[in-house]
Coordinates of C-alpha atoms in Angstrom, one line a residue:
A1 CA -138.6 29.4 60.1
L2 CA -136.1 31.9 58.6
A3 CA -133.2 30.5 60.7
R4 CA -134.1 26.8 59.9
R5 CA -135.1 27.5 56.3
R6 CA -138.1 25.2 56.7
P7 CA -141.8 25.5 57.8
V8 CA -142.7 25.9 61.5
V9 CA -146.2 25.0 62.7
D10 CA -147.7 25.9 66.1
S11 CA -151.2 24.6 66.9
E12 CA -151.4 26.2 70.4
P13 CA -149.8 29.6 70.2
G14 CA -150.8 30.6 73.7
R15 CA -149.3 27.7 75.6
T16 CA -145.7 29.0 75.7
G17 CA -146.7 32.2 77.6
A18 CA -144.8 34.4 75.2
P19 CA -146.3 37.9 74.8
A20 CA -146.8 37.3 71.1
G21 CA -148.5 33.9 71.7
A22 CA -150.7 35.4 74.3
A23 CA -151.8 38.2 72.0
L24 CA -152.6 35.7 69.3
A25 CA -154.7 33.6 71.7
E26 CA -156.6 36.7 72.8
E27 CA -157.4 37.3 69.1
G28 CA -158.8 33.8 68.8
I29 CA -155.9 32.4 66.7
G30 CA -155.9 28.6 67.1
A31 CA -153.0 27.7 64.8
V32 CA -150.0 29.4 63.2
A33 CA -147.8 28.3 60.3
A34 CA -144.6 30.2 59.1
V35 CA -143.1 29.2 55.8
P36 CA -139.7 30.7 54.6
L37 CA -139.5 32.2 51.2
L38 CA -136.5 30.6 49.7
A39 CA -134.5 31.6 46.7
K40 CA -131.2 29.8 46.0
E41 CA -131.2 28.3 49.5
L42 CA -131.4 31.9 50.9
A43 CA -134.4 33.0 53.0
V44 CA -135.6 36.3 51.5
G45 CA -138.8 36.5 53.6
A46 CA -141.6 34.5 55.3
L47 CA -145.2 33.5 54.6
C48 CA -147.3 33.4 57.8
L49 CA -150.8 31.9 58.0
F50 CA -153.2 32.1 61.0
R51 CA -156.3 29.9 61.7
R52 CA -159.0 31.0 64.2
A53 CA -160.4 27.4 64.6
A54 CA -158.4 25.0 66.7
R55 CA -157.6 23.0 63.6
P56 CA -153.9 22.2 63.1
F57 CA -152.1 22.4 59.8
T58 CA -151.7 19.0 58.2
D59 CA -148.7 17.6 56.4
G60 CA -150.4 18.3 53.1
D61 CA -151.0 21.9 54.2
V62 CA -147.4 22.3 55.0
T63 CA -146.3 20.7 51.7
L64 CA -148.5 23.1 49.8
L65 CA -147.3 26.1 51.8
S66 CA -143.7 25.1 51.2
A67 CA -144.2 25.0 47.5
I68 CA -146.0 28.3 47.5
G69 CA -143.1 29.8 49.7
M70 CA -140.5 28.6 47.2
Q71 CA -142.4 30.2 44.3
L72 CA -142.9 33.4 46.3
G73 CA -139.2 33.4 47.2
V74 CA -138.2 33.1 43.6
A75 CA -140.5 35.9 42.7
V76 CA -139.2 38.2 45.4
D77 CA -135.6 37.4 44.4
A78 CA -136.4 38.1 40.8
A79 CA -138.1 41.4 41.7
R80 CA -135.0 42.4 43.7
Q81 CA -132.6 41.5 40.9
H82 CA -134.8 43.3 38.4
A83 CA -134.8 46.4 40.6
D84 CA -131.0 46.1 41.1
I85 CA -130.5 45.8 37.4
R86 CA -132.6 48.8 36.7
R87 CA -130.7 50.7 39.4
R88 CA -127.4 49.7 37.9
A89 CA -128.6 50.6 34.4
R90 CA -129.7 54.0 35.7
D91 CA -126.3 54.5 37.5
L92 CA -124.4 53.5 34.3
E93 CA -126.5 55.9 32.3
V94 CA -125.7 58.7 34.7
I95 CA -122.0 57.8 34.6
Q96 CA -122.0 57.7 30.8
T97 CA -123.8 61.0 30.5
L98 CA -121.5 62.8 32.9
A99 CA -118.4 61.2 31.3
L100 CA -119.5 62.5 27.9
R101 CA -120.0 65.9 29.4
A102 CA -116.6 65.7 31.1
L103 CA -114.9 64.8 27.8
S104 CA -116.5 67.7 26.0
A105 CA -116.3 70.2 28.9
E106 CA -115.3 73.7 27.8
P107 CA -114.1 76.7 29.8
G108 CA -117.0 78.3 31.7
Q109 CA -118.9 75.0 32.0
G110 CA -117.1 73.7 35.1
E111 CA -119.5 75.2 37.7
A112 CA -122.6 73.9 35.8
L113 CA -121.0 70.4 35.6
L114 CA -120.2 70.4 39.3
R115 CA -123.8 71.2 40.1
E116 CA -125.1 68.6 37.7
T117 CA -122.8 65.9 39.2
A118 CA -123.8 66.8 42.7
G119 CA -127.5 66.5 41.8
A120 CA -126.8 63.1 40.0
V121 CA -125.0 61.7 43.1
A122 CA -127.8 63.0 45.4
G123 CA -130.4 61.2 43.3
A124 CA -128.5 58.0 42.8
L125 CA -127.6 57.6 46.5
S126 CA -130.9 59.1 47.9
A127 CA -128.8 61.7 49.8
R128 CA -130.0 64.7 51.7
Q129 CA -127.2 66.9 50.4
V130 CA -124.1 66.7 48.2
I131 CA -121.2 69.2 48.5
V132 CA -118.3 69.4 46.0
M133 CA -115.3 71.0 47.7
V134 CA -112.1 71.9 45.8
R135 CA -108.6 72.9 47.0
E136 CA -107.9 76.6 47.1
G137 CA -104.7 76.8 45.2
E138 CA -102.1 74.3 46.5
G139 CA -103.0 74.8 50.1
Q140 CA -104.8 72.8 52.8
L141 CA -108.1 74.7 52.5
L142 CA -111.1 73.2 50.9
V143 CA -113.8 75.5 49.7
P144 CA -117.4 74.7 48.4
A145 CA -117.7 74.8 44.6
A146 CA -121.2 73.3 44.3
V147 CA -124.0 72.4 46.7
H148 CA -127.1 70.3 46.0
G149 CA -129.9 69.9 48.5
P150 CA -131.4 71.9 51.4
P151 CA -128.9 73.8 53.6
L152 CA -127.7 72.0 56.7
P153 CA -126.0 73.6 59.7
D154 CA -122.3 74.0 59.2
A155 CA -122.5 72.3 55.7
G156 CA -120.9 74.1 52.8
R157 CA -118.4 76.1 54.7
R158 CA -114.6 76.2 54.2
V159 CA -112.8 73.4 55.9
E160 CA -109.1 73.1 56.9
L161 CA -107.8 69.6 56.1
S162 CA -105.9 69.5 59.4
R163 CA -109.2 69.7 61.2
S164 CA -110.9 66.9 59.3
P165 CA -109.2 63.5 59.5
L166 CA -112.1 62.0 57.5
L167 CA -111.4 64.3 54.5
Q168 CA -107.7 63.7 54.9
E169 CA -108.2 59.9 54.9
A170 CA -110.1 60.0 51.6
L171 CA -107.5 62.3 50.0
R172 CA -104.5 60.3 51.3
S173 CA -105.9 56.9 50.3
G174 CA -107.6 57.9 47.1
A175 CA -110.6 55.8 48.2
P176 CA -114.0 56.7 49.7
A177 CA -114.2 57.2 53.5
W178 CA -117.5 57.2 55.4
T179 CA -119.0 57.4 58.8
E180 CA -122.5 56.5 60.1
N181 CA -122.7 59.4 62.5
T182 CA -120.6 62.6 62.3
R183 CA -121.4 63.6 65.8
L184 CA -120.0 60.4 67.3
D185 CA -117.0 59.9 64.9
P186 CA -113.8 61.7 66.1
R187 CA -112.6 61.9 62.4
S188 CA -115.4 64.4 61.7
V189 CA -115.2 68.2 62.2
M190 CA -118.7 67.8 63.7
F191 CA -117.6 65.3 66.4
G192 CA -119.1 66.1 69.8
R193 CA -121.0 69.2 68.6
D194 CA -124.6 68.8 69.9
E195 CA -125.8 71.8 68.0
V196 CA -125.2 70.0 64.7
P197 CA -127.6 67.2 63.8
P198 CA -126.0 63.8 63.4
T199 CA -125.4 62.8 59.8
A200 CA -124.1 59.9 57.8
T201 CA -121.3 61.1 55.6
L202 CA -119.5 59.6 52.6
V203 CA -116.4 61.4 51.4
V204 CA -115.2 60.6 47.8
P205 CA -111.8 62.0 46.6
L206 CA -111.7 63.9 43.2
A207 CA -108.5 62.4 41.8
S208 CA -107.1 64.0 38.6
R209 CA -104.1 62.9 36.6
S210 CA -101.6 64.8 38.7
T211 CA -103.2 65.8 42.0
Q212 CA -106.1 65.5 44.3
R213 CA -108.4 68.3 43.3
G214 CA -110.8 68.0 46.2
V215 CA -113.6 65.9 47.6
M216 CA -117.3 65.2 47.1
V217 CA -119.2 65.0 50.4
V218 CA -122.4 63.0 50.5
L219 CA -124.7 63.6 53.5
A220 CA -127.5 61.2 54.5
D221 CA -129.6 60.4 57.5
A222 CA -127.6 59.3 60.5
G223 CA -127.1 55.5 60.9
R224 CA -127.0 54.8 57.2
R225 CA -124.3 52.4 56.1
F226 CA -123.0 53.2 52.6
S227 CA -122.7 50.0 50.6
E228 CA -119.9 49.0 48.3
A229 CA -122.2 49.8 45.3
D230 CA -122.8 53.3 46.8
C231 CA -119.0 53.9 47.1
A232 CA -118.3 52.5 43.6
L233 CA -120.9 54.7 42.0
A234 CA -119.8 57.8 43.9
S235 CA -116.2 57.1 43.1
A236 CA -116.9 56.7 39.3
L237 CA -118.8 60.0 39.3
G238 CA -116.0 61.6 41.3
A239 CA -113.4 60.4 38.8
G240 CA -115.4 61.7 35.9
L241 CA -115.8 65.0 37.6
A242 CA -112.1 65.3 38.3
M243 CA -111.5 64.5 34.6
A244 CA -113.9 67.2 33.6
L245 CA -112.1 69.8 35.8
D246 CA -108.8 68.7 34.1
N247 CA -110.4 69.0 30.7
T248 CA -111.8 72.5 31.3
E249 CA -108.5 73.7 32.6
L250 CA -106.5 72.2 29.7
Y251 CA -109.1 73.4 27.2
G252 CA -108.8 76.9 28.6
R253 CA -105.0 76.8 28.3
L254 CA -105.3 75.5 24.8
I255 CA -107.7 78.4 23.8
A256 CA -105.3 80.9 25.5
A257 CA -102.4 79.4 23.6
N258 CA -104.2 79.5 20.3
A259 CA -105.2 83.1 21.0
D260 CA -101.6 84.0 21.7
L261 CA -100.5 82.2 18.5
R262 CA -103.1 83.9 16.5
R263 CA -102.0 87.3 17.8
E264 CA -98.4 86.5 17.0
Q265 CA -99.3 85.4 13.5
E266 CA -101.4 88.6 12.9
K267 CA -98.6 90.6 14.3
N268 CA -96.0 89.0 12.0
I269 CA -98.4 89.4 9.0
R270 CA -99.0 93.0 9.9
K271 CA -95.2 93.6 10.3
S272 CA -94.4 92.0 6.9
R273 CA -97.2 94.0 5.3
L274 CA -95.9 97.2 6.8
E275 CA -92.4 96.4 5.7
A276 CA -93.6 95.8 2.2
L277 CA -95.6 99.0 2.2
G278 CA -92.7 100.9 3.6
E279 CA -90.4 99.8 0.8
L280 CA -93.0 100.6 -1.8
S281 CA -93.6 104.0 -0.2
A282 CA -89.9 104.8 -0.2
V283 CA -89.7 104.0 -3.9
I284 CA -92.7 106.0 -4.7
A285 CA -91.6 109.0 -2.6
H286 CA -88.2 108.9 -4.2
E287 CA -89.6 108.8 -7.8
V288 CA -92.1 111.6 -7.1
R289 CA -89.8 114.0 -5.2
N290 CA -87.5 114.6 -8.2
P291 CA -90.3 115.7 -10.5
L292 CA -91.7 117.8 -7.6
G293 CA -88.3 119.6 -7.4
V294 CA -88.6 120.4 -11.2
I295 CA -92.1 121.7 -10.7
F296 CA -91.1 124.0 -7.9
N297 CA -88.2 125.4 -9.8
S298 CA -90.3 125.9 -12.9
L299 CA -93.0 127.7 -10.9
G300 CA -90.4 130.1 -9.5
S301 CA -89.0 130.7 -13.0
L302 CA -92.4 131.3 -14.5
R303 CA -93.3 133.9 -11.8
R304 CA -90.0 135.8 -12.5
L305 CA -90.1 135.6 -16.3
T306 CA -93.8 136.4 -16.8
G307 CA -94.6 138.7 -14.0
A308 CA -97.8 136.8 -13.8
E309 CA -100.9 138.7 -12.9
G310 CA -104.6 138.0 -13.0
D311 CA -105.7 134.6 -14.2
V312 CA -102.2 133.5 -14.9
R313 CA -101.1 134.2 -11.4
M314 CA -104.1 132.4 -10.0
L315 CA -103.4 129.3 -12.1
L316 CA -99.7 129.3 -11.0
D317 CA -100.8 129.6 -7.4
I318 CA -103.1 126.6 -7.8
V319 CA -100.3 124.6 -9.3
G320 CA -98.1 125.6 -6.4
E321 CA -100.7 124.7 -3.7
E322 CA -101.3 121.2 -5.3
A323 CA -97.5 120.7 -5.5
E324 CA -97.2 121.6 -1.8
R325 CA -99.9 119.1 -1.0
L326 CA -98.2 116.4 -3.0
N327 CA -94.9 117.2 -1.3
R328 CA -96.6 116.8 2.1
I329 CA -97.9 113.4 0.9
V330 CA -94.4 112.4 -0.1
G331 CA -93.2 113.5 3.3
D332 CA -95.8 111.3 5.0
L333 CA -94.7 108.4 2.8
L334 CA -91.1 108.9 3.8
D335 CA -91.9 109.1 7.5
F336 CA -93.8 105.8 7.1
A337 CA -91.0 104.2 5.2
R338 CA -88.1 105.5 7.3
H339 CA -89.3 104.0 10.6
S340 CA -86.5 102.8 12.7
P341 CA -86.2 101.4 16.3
P342 CA -86.5 104.1 18.9
L343 CA -83.3 105.7 20.3
L344 CA -84.1 105.8 23.9
A345 CA -82.9 108.6 26.1
V346 CA -84.1 110.0 29.4
D347 CA -86.1 113.2 28.8
H348 CA -89.0 115.2 30.2
L349 CA -92.2 113.9 28.6
E350 CA -94.2 117.0 29.4
Q351 CA -91.8 119.3 27.5
V352 CA -91.8 117.1 24.4
V353 CA -95.6 117.0 24.5
D354 CA -95.9 120.8 24.8
E355 CA -93.5 121.2 21.8
A356 CA -95.6 118.8 19.7
V357 CA -98.8 120.6 20.6
G358 CA -97.3 123.9 19.7
A359 CA -96.0 122.6 16.3
A360 CA -99.4 121.0 15.5
L361 CA -101.6 124.0 16.3
A362 CA -99.6 126.9 14.9
Q363 CA -102.8 127.7 12.9
P364 CA -105.6 125.9 14.9
P365 CA -109.2 125.8 13.6
P366 CA -111.3 128.6 14.9
G367 CA -113.2 127.8 18.1
V368 CA -110.9 125.1 19.3
E369 CA -110.0 125.4 23.0
V370 CA -106.7 123.6 23.9
L371 CA -106.1 122.3 27.4
C372 CA -102.7 120.7 28.4
R373 CA -102.8 119.0 31.8
H374 CA -99.7 117.3 33.2
G375 CA -100.1 115.0 36.1
A376 CA -97.9 115.5 39.2
G377 CA -95.2 113.0 40.0
L378 CA -94.3 112.0 36.4
P379 CA -90.5 111.5 36.5
P380 CA -88.1 111.9 33.6
W381 CA -88.8 109.0 31.2
S382 CA -86.8 107.0 28.8
F383 CA -88.1 107.3 25.2
D384 CA -87.3 108.6 21.7
A385 CA -88.2 112.3 21.9
G386 CA -88.4 112.7 18.1
Q387 CA -90.7 109.8 17.6
V388 CA -93.0 110.6 20.5
R389 CA -93.1 114.2 19.3
Q390 CA -94.2 113.0 15.9
A391 CA -96.9 110.7 17.4
V392 CA -98.4 113.5 19.6
L393 CA -98.3 115.9 16.6
N394 CA -100.3 113.4 14.4
L395 CA -102.9 112.8 17.1
V396 CA -103.3 116.5 17.9
V397 CA -103.8 117.4 14.2
N398 CA -106.4 114.6 13.8
A399 CA -108.2 115.8 16.9
A400 CA -108.3 119.4 15.7
Q401 CA -109.6 118.3 12.3
A402 CA -112.3 116.3 14.0
M403 CA -113.8 119.5 15.3
P404 CA -114.4 121.8 12.3
G405 CA -117.1 123.6 14.2
G406 CA -115.0 124.1 17.4
G407 CA -114.7 122.2 20.6
R408 CA -112.2 121.3 23.3
L409 CA -109.0 119.5 22.7
T410 CA -107.4 118.0 25.8
V411 CA -103.9 116.6 26.1
R412 CA -102.9 114.8 29.3
T413 CA -99.8 113.2 30.7
F414 CA -99.8 111.2 33.9
L415 CA -98.3 108.1 35.5
D416 CA -100.4 105.0 35.6
G417 CA -98.8 102.1 37.5
G418 CA -95.6 101.3 35.7
A419 CA -96.4 103.3 32.5
A420 CA -96.3 106.9 31.4
V421 CA -99.5 107.8 29.6
I422 CA -100.3 110.5 27.0
E423 CA -103.9 111.1 26.1
V424 CA -105.3 113.2 23.3
E425 CA -109.0 113.8 23.5
D426 CA -111.4 115.8 21.4
T427 CA -115.2 116.6 21.7
G428 CA -116.0 115.8 18.1
P429 CA -118.7 113.4 16.8
G430 CA -116.6 110.3 17.4
I431 CA -115.5 107.6 15.0
P432 CA -118.3 105.6 13.4
E433 CA -118.5 102.0 14.6
A434 CA -118.3 100.7 11.0
I435 CA -114.8 102.1 10.4
R436 CA -113.3 101.7 13.9
P437 CA -111.5 98.4 13.1
R438 CA -109.8 100.0 10.1
V439 CA -108.5 103.3 11.6
F440 CA -105.0 101.9 12.1
E441 CA -104.7 100.4 8.6
P442 CA -102.1 102.1 6.4
F443 CA -103.6 104.3 3.6
F444 CA -107.1 104.1 5.1
T445 CA -108.7 107.6 5.4
T446 CA -112.0 109.3 5.3
K447 CA -110.5 112.7 4.6
A448 CA -110.4 114.2 1.1
T449 CA -106.8 115.2 1.4
G450 CA -105.5 112.6 3.8
T451 CA -103.0 109.9 3.2
G452 CA -104.2 107.5 5.9
L453 CA -100.7 107.2 7.4
G454 CA -101.0 109.3 10.5
L455 CA -102.5 106.8 12.9
P456 CA -100.5 103.8 11.6
V457 CA -97.3 105.8 12.2
V458 CA -98.5 106.6 15.8
K459 CA -99.3 102.9 16.4
R460 CA -95.9 101.8 15.1
I461 CA -94.1 104.4 17.3
V462 CA -95.9 103.3 20.4
E463 CA -95.5 99.6 19.8
G464 CA -91.8 100.2 19.0
H465 CA -91.4 101.5 22.5
G466 CA -93.1 98.3 23.8
G467 CA -96.2 100.3 24.6
E468 CA -99.9 100.1 23.7
L469 CA -102.2 102.5 21.8
Q470 CA -105.8 102.4 23.0
L471 CA -108.9 104.0 21.4
R472 CA -112.0 105.2 23.2
T473 CA -114.7 106.8 21.0
G474 CA -118.4 107.6 21.1
P475 CA -120.9 110.3 20.3
G476 CA -119.2 112.6 22.8
G477 CA -115.7 112.5 21.3
T478 CA -112.6 110.4 20.8
C479 CA -109.6 109.7 23.0
F480 CA -106.3 108.1 22.0
S481 CA -104.2 106.9 24.9
M482 CA -100.5 106.1 24.4
R483 CA -99.0 103.9 27.2
F484 CA -95.2 103.8 27.4
P485 CA -93.7 101.3 29.8
A486 CA -90.5 101.8 31.7
A487 CA -87.5 101.5 29.5
P488 CA -85.3 98.4 29.7
S489 CA -82.1 98.7 31.8
G490 CA -79.2 100.3 30.0
A491 CA -81.5 102.5 27.8
A492 CA -81.2 105.6 30.0
G493 CA -79.2 108.6 29.0
R494 CA -78.6 112.3 30.0
V495 CA -81.7 114.1 31.2
R496 CA -82.4 117.2 29.1
D497 CA -82.7 120.5 31.0
P498 CA -86.3 121.5 30.9
S499 CA -85.3 125.2 30.7
A500 CA -83.2 124.5 27.6
A501 CA -84.4 126.1 24.4
S502 CA -86.8 124.0 22.4
P503 CA -85.9 123.1 18.8
P504 CA -87.2 125.6 16.3
G505 CA -90.9 125.1 15.5
P506 CA -93.8 126.9 13.9
G507 CA -94.4 129.0 17.0
P508 CA -96.2 128.9 20.4
V509 CA -99.5 127.2 21.0
P510 CA -102.3 129.7 20.3
G511 CA -105.4 129.7 22.4
P512 CA -105.7 129.1 26.2
I513 CA -103.5 126.3 27.5
H514 CA -104.0 125.2 31.1

């Protein structure tokens, strides 16, 4: 009936001797009619009727059955088309959803998008497992990036392209490649391996704008033939996934570029602000230093002329102390304003650090223990000895002032990779979190007599050497770490003799130094 596309009637099913006919006769079937279900001249099924009585089907019966068969055929075809439309609508919805996700993908979302796509493909194609594999660098090794479905033997492991012609075929052609049975197909890495269950496999390339990023491997029951619709859907999802990977990578580069630009802008703004503050500081220091000279001369004259005693002498001493404090502030302003690029010369970092510690702690606070520890293997380094001495002095003074009740002040020098490191650490209360972002701002200070220029000067000295100033702080103390990279070629000079006399300073470092 299906082959002829017209009804077939048999009034004696047992007469042919066929097994089916004999079985029908045994069941008491006296007549059989088979009517094809036709839709657009295509047979989509058959309607079979059986009579127990030996009463043949009449022409009127056949005509009626043919009409019913045509109606049923149209109904079956409509149901199939409706199911196909619903499936296509669902597939388009999946493609649209993943495409929107791909367009808006951000760094860090790539792995989740891979898993989501693998799950969508597994659902749309009724697959056992879907594996997304990406190239490792620019090589010929594919590594699993996302797996959906229960684990299968040998699935989800790294694969060399040279060992899998099936994967190579998909990547080379840019089109899906598939096989009904991986155990029987020589293009598969599972060819001839009895310990691996046979599997139908569809390989879809993940093609981006510039390269083949990898493949999506769809695993189903052995013997399945993937249709053109299956391949088209998987290809569309694979293209969207490759676009998503491209977008996440480009977005990540854009964010990194914006961060670099923002840092450069902040650096330029800070540099311009520091230059303006430096010019202002130089003007103020110049204008204040002249009156200070007059004040000091006048104080000396008053002491000689009056022979001051008692309250008069006390008042003159107060004026002198405040003038000295103002003079120190002027000195800080001039140090900040006179900053110049470092004059690099090869020197012994440990000796310069010891000199700075000695100058800073000529009169240390009571109860402060000082430890100087120099790491082995630190060679002579190229740096501006005067500027580095000033930076260490500022940090040591700050550390000592942070421990008015006593504590341990540790100064270390050591080699870390390609950088020479100087650390100044105290055991004070640490810097409150609220003010940590401002500690390197010029003129910001929490001290009653401070100018707020010590740490900005240190930061500018370290960055002038191409280095980095790092801060670690907490309830147990604070540590400032200065990292000085190797100097550029041509900056080296004569190495100073470590036994040479140090420049004059306030005196040796008091307290125990180890």
